[in-house]
Amino acid sequence: MGRAGAGRMRVLLTGGAGFIGTHVRRRLEAAGHEPVVFDRAVDPLDDVRDLDRVRGALTGCDALAHLAAKVGLGLDIDDIDDYSSHNDVGTAVVLRAAANVGVGRVAYASSMVVYGEGAYTCPVHGPTSPPPRRVADLDAGRFDPLCPRCGSDLVPGLVPESAPMDPRNVYAATKTHGEHLAAAWSRETEGSVAALRFHNVYGPGMPRNTPYAGVASLFASAINRGEAPRVYEDGGQRRNFVHVDDVAAAVVAALEAELAPGVTPLNVGSPDVTTVGGMASILSRELGGLEPVVTGQYRLGDVRHITADCTAAERVLGWRAVQPLSSIAELGR
């Protein structure tokens, strides 16, 4: 399947005033579509859990891009009901409203976090899924997962969409459940959902208030204050950092594509694999700041390595990321 040539569409954009939503809105307008922004930052009454408000906003629309969510890791168990209320209930309400008004084309902002750890191979046992990391190992500075069968070092690789979901924090659980809700919705409605599994997104307007969403922005802020960026663990965590313009292009491509009924999961990341420490070093070099400091600290909900195989998005949507990682320096300028 490829590009649909869907013509001009009216698209409801939940979270349309947010970091990614703002860039998606501009992309939609540039492509000749009409975005309708639904966001409490614009109207405090625009809550995705309010069925009547969402249904009214969706009336007359051809498609839906559901980006609104409470982001971050979910730092402790006291967050679990708040994340579930915003993300699980919000997604359920939005999908119900879409069914009510006959909107059957959806792009859903999922996340790389649905995978838990990424893809690994044991030199003895082949492809291996490591268990969650143990506090004792992390306290001892042993950050890389080992083979649960023989204790060998695992070799990280690129994770495809076929990998099993294994959410390891509250936010990840809500994003996983969102995909499951979308699957149930599509079976009932024969609608199509592109579940776009965003990897680490950066760019202008990046939020600075959560470690998960804004690690690059936090590093840039530290450099601009004359401080060294502080890197957790040993800095060797492998990630895909993908520019928000590339992400917005993926959302628009997904809305324009003629996808089969059901959920089509697609990784949205960069072909470049880097480490968190490497990204901090790039920022320091580009912005003329102090070299990063590796702290050895950790967050239990983090995973070690998660990098994307994005060939499916190129095949299905004709999309691939084009912005180089050096553009991350724009965060500090």
GROMACS .gro file of C-alpha atoms in nm:
model
  333
    1MET     CA    1   0.000   0.000   0.000
    2GLY     CA    2   0.122   0.349  -0.070
    3ARG     CA    3   0.002   0.704  -0.090
    4ALA     CA    4  -0.370   0.746  -0.133
    5GLY     CA    5  -0.398   1.079  -0.301
    6ALA     CA    6  -0.683   1.124  -0.052
    7GLY     CA    7  -0.766   1.478  -0.165
    8ARG     CA    8  -0.841   1.759   0.073
    9MET     CA    9  -0.931   1.631   0.418
   10ARG     CA   10  -1.071   1.793   0.730
   11VAL     CA   11  -0.870   1.640   1.016
   12LEU     CA   12  -0.940   1.658   1.388
   13LEU     CA   13  -0.607   1.698   1.563
   14THR     CA   14  -0.623   1.616   1.935
   15GLY     CA   15  -0.327   1.770   2.112
   16GLY     CA   16  -0.297   1.999   1.813
   17ALA     CA   17  -0.140   2.283   2.016
   18GLY     CA   18   0.131   2.060   2.163
   19PHE     CA   19   0.488   1.993   2.060
   20ILE     CA   20   0.421   1.739   1.785
   21GLY     CA   21   0.068   1.862   1.713
   22THR     CA   22   0.184   2.210   1.618
   23HIS     CA   23   0.417   2.069   1.354
   24VAL     CA   24   0.151   1.828   1.227
   25ARG     CA   25  -0.095   2.115   1.189
   26ARG     CA   26   0.152   2.308   0.976
   27ARG     CA   27   0.223   2.002   0.762
   28LEU     CA   28  -0.147   1.940   0.709
   29GLU     CA   29  -0.204   2.299   0.604
   30ALA     CA   30   0.094   2.289   0.367
   31ALA     CA   31  -0.051   1.973   0.209
   32GLY     CA   32  -0.385   2.145   0.147
   33HIS     CA   33  -0.578   1.984   0.432
   34GLU     CA   34  -0.788   2.154   0.700
   35PRO     CA   35  -0.674   2.075   1.054
   36VAL     CA   36  -0.917   2.126   1.341
   37VAL     CA   37  -0.724   2.172   1.665
   38PHE     CA   38  -0.871   2.013   1.978
   39ASP     CA   39  -0.653   2.101   2.275
   40ARG     CA   40  -0.712   2.233   2.626
   41ALA     CA   41  -0.430   2.482   2.568
   42VAL     CA   42  -0.662   2.650   2.314
   43ASP     CA   43  -0.995   2.587   2.487
   44PRO     CA   44  -0.995   2.458   2.848
   45LEU     CA   45  -1.318   2.269   2.773
   46ASP     CA   46  -1.150   2.059   2.502
   47ASP     CA   47  -1.096   1.746   2.710
   48VAL     CA   48  -1.057   1.422   2.516
   49ARG     CA   49  -1.255   1.248   2.791
   50ASP     CA   50  -1.564   1.459   2.715
   51LEU     CA   51  -1.759   1.255   2.461
   52ASP     CA   52  -1.995   1.534   2.358
   53ARG     CA   53  -1.709   1.780   2.297
   54VAL     CA   54  -1.508   1.529   2.096
   55ARG     CA   55  -1.809   1.413   1.897
   56GLY     CA   56  -1.899   1.772   1.813
   57ALA     CA   57  -1.545   1.850   1.701
   58LEU     CA   58  -1.529   1.536   1.486
   59THR     CA   59  -1.855   1.605   1.307
   60GLY     CA   60  -1.776   1.691   0.946
   61CYS     CA   61  -1.421   1.556   0.967
   62ASP     CA   62  -1.272   1.297   0.732
   63ALA     CA   63  -0.992   1.175   0.956
   64LEU     CA   64  -0.854   1.187   1.308
   65ALA     CA   65  -0.499   1.230   1.437
   66HIS     CA   66  -0.503   1.142   1.807
   67LEU     CA   67  -0.191   1.292   1.961
   68ALA     CA   68  -0.324   1.411   2.298
   69ALA     CA   69  -0.175   1.225   2.594
   70LYS     CA   70  -0.017   1.264   2.932
   71VAL     CA   71   0.351   1.196   2.865
   72GLY     CA   72   0.644   1.085   3.078
   73LEU     CA   73   0.724   0.756   3.243
   74GLY     CA   74   0.477   0.746   3.526
   75LEU     CA   75   0.725   0.793   3.809
   76ASP     CA   76   0.554   0.583   4.075
   77ILE     CA   77   0.236   0.392   4.144
   78ASP     CA   78   0.059   0.709   4.254
   79ASP     CA   79   0.057   0.816   3.888
   80ILE     CA   80  -0.122   0.509   3.760
   81ASP     CA   81  -0.481   0.637   3.778
   82ASP     CA   82  -0.396   0.980   3.635
   83TYR     CA   83  -0.217   0.831   3.333
   84SER     CA   84  -0.496   0.580   3.279
   85SER     CA   85  -0.762   0.849   3.299
   86HIS     CA   86  -0.596   1.077   3.045
   87ASN     CA   87  -0.456   0.818   2.806
   88ASP     CA   88  -0.672   0.505   2.829
   89VAL     CA   89  -1.007   0.675   2.884
   90GLY     CA   90  -0.918   0.962   2.650
   91THR     CA   91  -0.833   0.724   2.366
   92ALA     CA   92  -1.148   0.519   2.430
   93VAL     CA   93  -1.367   0.829   2.417
   94VAL     CA   94  -1.202   0.960   2.100
   95LEU     CA   95  -1.248   0.625   1.924
   96ARG     CA   96  -1.611   0.601   2.038
   97ALA     CA   97  -1.677   0.950   1.904
   98ALA     CA   98  -1.515   0.859   1.571
   99ALA     CA   99  -1.742   0.557   1.541
  100ASN     CA  100  -2.045   0.767   1.630
  101VAL     CA  101  -1.986   1.020   1.352
  102GLY     CA  102  -1.849   0.779   1.092
  103VAL     CA  103  -1.481   0.875   1.088
  104GLY     CA  104  -1.286   0.563   0.990
  105ARG     CA  105  -0.935   0.693   0.922
  106VAL     CA  106  -0.713   0.737   1.230
  107ALA     CA  107  -0.348   0.809   1.304
  108TYR     CA  108  -0.269   0.724   1.666
  109ALA     CA  109   0.039   0.853   1.845
  110SER     CA  110   0.181   0.535   1.995
  111SER     CA  111   0.538   0.505   2.120
  112MET     CA  112   0.852   0.297   2.117
  113VAL     CA  113   0.788   0.230   2.486
  114VAL     CA  114   0.534  -0.040   2.397
  115TYR     CA  115   0.827  -0.274   2.326
  116GLY     CA  116   0.995  -0.246   2.665
  117GLU     CA  117   1.352  -0.343   2.587
  118GLY     CA  118   1.452  -0.356   2.223
  119ALA     CA  119   1.572  -0.649   2.014
  120TYR     CA  120   1.863  -0.857   2.146
  121THR     CA  121   2.060  -1.160   2.037
  122CYS     CA  122   2.247  -1.399   2.263
  123PRO     CA  123   2.563  -1.542   2.100
  124VAL     CA  124   2.460  -1.884   2.234
  125HIS     CA  125   2.079  -1.887   2.225
  126GLY     CA  126   2.000  -1.645   1.944
  127PRO     CA  127   1.714  -1.389   1.965
  128THR     CA  128   1.638  -1.329   2.331
  129SER     CA  129   1.394  -1.115   2.528
  130PRO     CA  130   1.561  -1.001   2.851
  131PRO     CA  131   1.359  -0.970   3.171
  132PRO     CA  132   1.320  -0.632   3.344
  133ARG     CA  133   1.642  -0.504   3.491
  134ARG     CA  134   1.703  -0.565   3.862
  135VAL     CA  135   1.767  -0.290   4.115
  136ALA     CA  136   2.068  -0.479   4.250
  137ASP     CA  137   2.232  -0.485   3.906
  138LEU     CA  138   2.159  -0.119   3.843
  139ASP     CA  139   2.293  -0.018   4.184
  140ALA     CA  140   2.612  -0.208   4.098
  141GLY     CA  141   2.646  -0.025   3.766
  142ARG     CA  142   2.548  -0.327   3.554
  143PHE     CA  143   2.317  -0.159   3.306
  144ASP     CA  144   2.319  -0.391   3.004
  145PRO     CA  145   2.081  -0.687   3.019
  146LEU     CA  146   2.218  -1.039   3.017
  147CYS     CA  147   2.082  -1.357   2.867
  148PRO     CA  148   1.839  -1.503   3.122
  149ARG     CA  149   1.944  -1.856   3.021
  150CYS     CA  150   2.323  -1.841   3.021
  151GLY     CA  151   2.420  -1.498   3.153
  152SER     CA  152   2.602  -1.396   2.832
  153ASP     CA  153   2.617  -1.035   2.717
  154LEU     CA  154   2.332  -0.964   2.477
  155VAL     CA  155   2.393  -0.781   2.146
  156PRO     CA  156   2.132  -0.508   2.080
  157GLY     CA  157   1.973  -0.472   1.737
  158LEU     CA  158   1.684  -0.298   1.559
  159VAL     CA  159   1.335  -0.378   1.677
  160PRO     CA  160   1.065  -0.449   1.414
  161GLU     CA  161   0.693  -0.394   1.457
  162SER     CA  162   0.648  -0.771   1.488
  163ALA     CA  163   0.828  -0.771   1.823
  164PRO     CA  164   0.599  -0.850   2.119
  165MET     CA  165   0.476  -0.566   2.334
  166ASP     CA  166   0.630  -0.561   2.682
  167PRO     CA  167   0.547  -0.228   2.851
  168ARG     CA  168   0.762  -0.161   3.157
  169ASN     CA  169   0.618   0.157   3.305
  170VAL     CA  170   0.275   0.317   3.346
  171TYR     CA  171   0.299   0.541   3.038
  172ALA     CA  172   0.408   0.244   2.827
  173ALA     CA  173   0.112   0.042   2.953
  174THR     CA  174  -0.131   0.315   2.846
  175LYS     CA  175   0.019   0.339   2.499
  176THR     CA  176  -0.001  -0.037   2.460
  177HIS     CA  177  -0.363  -0.038   2.573
  178GLY     CA  178  -0.436   0.241   2.324
  179GLU     CA  179  -0.327   0.013   2.041
  180HIS     CA  180  -0.543  -0.266   2.179
  181LEU     CA  181  -0.843  -0.032   2.201
  182ALA     CA  182  -0.778   0.074   1.842
  183ALA     CA  183  -0.775  -0.291   1.733
  184ALA     CA  184  -1.112  -0.352   1.901
  185TRP     CA  185  -1.251  -0.034   1.745
  186SER     CA  186  -1.134  -0.128   1.397
  187ARG     CA  187  -1.292  -0.473   1.421
  188GLU     CA  188  -1.627  -0.313   1.503
  189THR     CA  189  -1.608  -0.029   1.250
  190GLU     CA  190  -1.380  -0.168   0.976
  191GLY     CA  191  -1.184   0.152   1.016
  192SER     CA  192  -0.808   0.183   0.968
  193VAL     CA  193  -0.560   0.294   1.233
  194ALA     CA  194  -0.193   0.377   1.178
  195ALA     CA  195  -0.032   0.316   1.519
  196LEU     CA  196   0.276   0.534   1.484
  197ARG     CA  197   0.537   0.421   1.734
  198PHE     CA  198   0.735   0.741   1.781
  199HIS     CA  199   1.093   0.706   1.898
  200ASN     CA  200   1.279   0.990   2.074
  201VAL     CA  201   1.140   1.306   1.919
  202TYR     CA  202   1.328   1.637   1.935
  203GLY     CA  203   1.300   1.977   1.774
  204PRO     CA  204   1.165   2.331   1.819
  205GLY     CA  205   0.903   2.355   2.090
  206MET     CA  206   1.017   2.040   2.269
  207PRO     CA  207   0.878   2.024   2.624
  208ARG     CA  208   1.133   2.075   2.898
  209ASN     CA  209   0.930   1.951   3.193
  210THR     CA  210   0.961   1.573   3.167
  211PRO     CA  211   1.280   1.366   3.149
  212TYR     CA  212   1.121   1.119   2.905
  213ALA     CA  213   0.996   1.373   2.654
  214GLY     CA  214   1.275   1.621   2.681
  215VAL     CA  215   1.612   1.465   2.764
  216ALA     CA  216   1.774   1.647   2.471
  217SER     CA  217   1.608   1.971   2.574
  218LEU     CA  218   1.721   1.923   2.934
  219PHE     CA  219   2.078   1.879   2.813
  220ALA     CA  220   2.056   2.192   2.597
  221SER     CA  221   1.916   2.393   2.888
  222ALA     CA  222   2.204   2.286   3.111
  223ILE     CA  223   2.460   2.382   2.848
  224ASN     CA  224   2.300   2.725   2.806
  225ARG     CA  225   2.325   2.777   3.183
  226GLY     CA  226   2.697   2.706   3.163
  227GLU     CA  227   2.656   2.363   3.322
  228ALA     CA  228   2.763   2.022   3.199
  229PRO     CA  229   2.475   1.800   3.084
  230ARG     CA  230   2.424   1.514   3.329
  231VAL     CA  231   2.386   1.174   3.165
  232TYR     CA  232   2.224   0.881   3.345
  233GLU     CA  233   2.369   0.530   3.365
  234ASP     CA  234   2.696   0.513   3.169
  235GLY     CA  235   2.563   0.707   2.870
  236GLY     CA  236   2.561   0.397   2.651
  237GLN     CA  237   2.184   0.370   2.610
  238ARG     CA  238   2.111   0.329   2.238
  239ARG     CA  239   1.828   0.537   2.092
  240ASN     CA  240   1.684   0.678   1.770
  241PHE     CA  241   1.647   1.056   1.791
  242VAL     CA  242   1.403   1.172   1.524
  243HIS     CA  243   1.326   1.534   1.433
  244VAL     CA  244   0.972   1.656   1.492
  245ASP     CA  245   0.943   1.769   1.127
  246ASP     CA  246   1.007   1.411   1.019
  247VAL     CA  247   0.751   1.288   1.271
  248ALA     CA  248   0.492   1.536   1.142
  249ALA     CA  249   0.556   1.419   0.788
  250ALA     CA  250   0.492   1.060   0.901
  251VAL     CA  251   0.159   1.155   1.059
  252VAL     CA  252   0.040   1.330   0.743
  253ALA     CA  253   0.158   1.041   0.526
  254ALA     CA  254  -0.035   0.798   0.749
  255LEU     CA  255  -0.353   1.005   0.719
  256GLU     CA  256  -0.319   1.018   0.341
  257ALA     CA  257  -0.240   0.648   0.294
  258GLU     CA  258  -0.504   0.392   0.202
  259LEU     CA  259  -0.449   0.140   0.480
  260ALA     CA  260  -0.641  -0.183   0.518
  261PRO     CA  261  -0.900  -0.207   0.797
  262GLY     CA  262  -0.733  -0.283   1.127
  263VAL     CA  263  -0.427  -0.150   1.308
  264THR     CA  264  -0.104  -0.098   1.114
  265PRO     CA  265   0.184  -0.046   1.360
  266LEU     CA  266   0.473   0.155   1.217
  267ASN     CA  267   0.802   0.258   1.376
  268VAL     CA  268   0.878   0.628   1.333
  269GLY     CA  269   1.245   0.682   1.404
  270SER     CA  270   1.573   0.777   1.246
  271PRO     CA  271   1.803   0.547   1.050
  272ASP     CA  272   2.083   0.681   1.274
  273VAL     CA  273   2.146   0.495   1.598
  274THR     CA  274   2.323   0.691   1.868
  275THR     CA  275   2.367   0.678   2.242
  276VAL     CA  276   2.228   0.918   2.499
  277GLY     CA  277   2.586   1.008   2.593
  278GLY     CA  278   2.673   1.057   2.227
  279MET     CA  279   2.378   1.288   2.178
  280ALA     CA  280   2.484   1.492   2.482
  281SER     CA  281   2.835   1.520   2.337
  282ILE     CA  282   2.697   1.642   2.003
  283LEU     CA  283   2.499   1.911   2.181
  284SER     CA  284   2.800   2.019   2.387
  285ARG     CA  285   3.018   2.039   2.077
  286GLU     CA  286   2.761   2.222   1.862
  287LEU     CA  287   2.674   2.470   2.138
  288GLY     CA  288   3.025   2.522   2.271
  289GLY     CA  289   2.938   2.387   2.615
  290LEU     CA  290   3.101   2.172   2.879
  291GLU     CA  291   3.152   1.804   2.819
  292PRO     CA  292   2.877   1.579   2.960
  293VAL     CA  293   2.911   1.428   3.305
  294VAL     CA  294   2.816   1.061   3.335
  295THR     CA  295   2.641   1.016   3.670
  296GLY     CA  296   2.566   0.646   3.702
  297GLN     CA  297   2.216   0.737   3.821
  298TYR     CA  298   1.921   0.550   3.676
  299ARG     CA  299   1.542   0.541   3.662
  300LEU     CA  300   1.392   0.199   3.716
  301GLY     CA  301   1.128   0.247   3.446
  302ASP     CA  302   1.385   0.316   3.174
  303VAL     CA  303   1.496   0.054   2.926
  304ARG     CA  304   1.855   0.010   2.813
  305HIS     CA  305   1.848  -0.009   2.434
  306ILE     CA  306   1.558   0.059   2.199
  307THR     CA  307   1.623   0.139   1.833
  308ALA     CA  308   1.387   0.109   1.539
  309ASP     CA  309   1.368  -0.083   1.218
  310CYS     CA  310   1.177   0.174   1.011
  311THR     CA  311   1.165  -0.010   0.680
  312ALA     CA  312   0.791  -0.076   0.716
  313ALA     CA  313   0.710   0.296   0.728
  314GLU     CA  314   0.912   0.349   0.411
  315ARG     CA  315   0.737   0.059   0.238
  316VAL     CA  316   0.382   0.142   0.353
  317LEU     CA  317   0.390   0.522   0.363
  318GLY     CA  318   0.682   0.615   0.139
  319TRP     CA  319   0.827   0.792   0.445
  320ARG     CA  320   1.173   0.806   0.595
  321ALA     CA  321   1.344   1.046   0.832
  322VAL     CA  322   1.573   1.295   0.657
  323GLN     CA  323   1.689   1.540   0.927
  324PRO     CA  324   2.047   1.476   1.050
  325LEU     CA  325   2.111   1.442   1.422
  326SER     CA  326   2.331   1.752   1.411
  327SER     CA  327   2.006   1.953   1.382
  328ILE     CA  328   1.952   1.875   1.750
  329ALA     CA  329   2.172   2.175   1.824
  330GLU     CA  330   1.881   2.402   1.728
  331LEU     CA  331   1.737   2.328   2.073
  332GLY     CA  332   1.998   2.552   2.231
  333ARG     CA  333   1.990   2.839   1.985
   0.00000   0.00000   0.00000
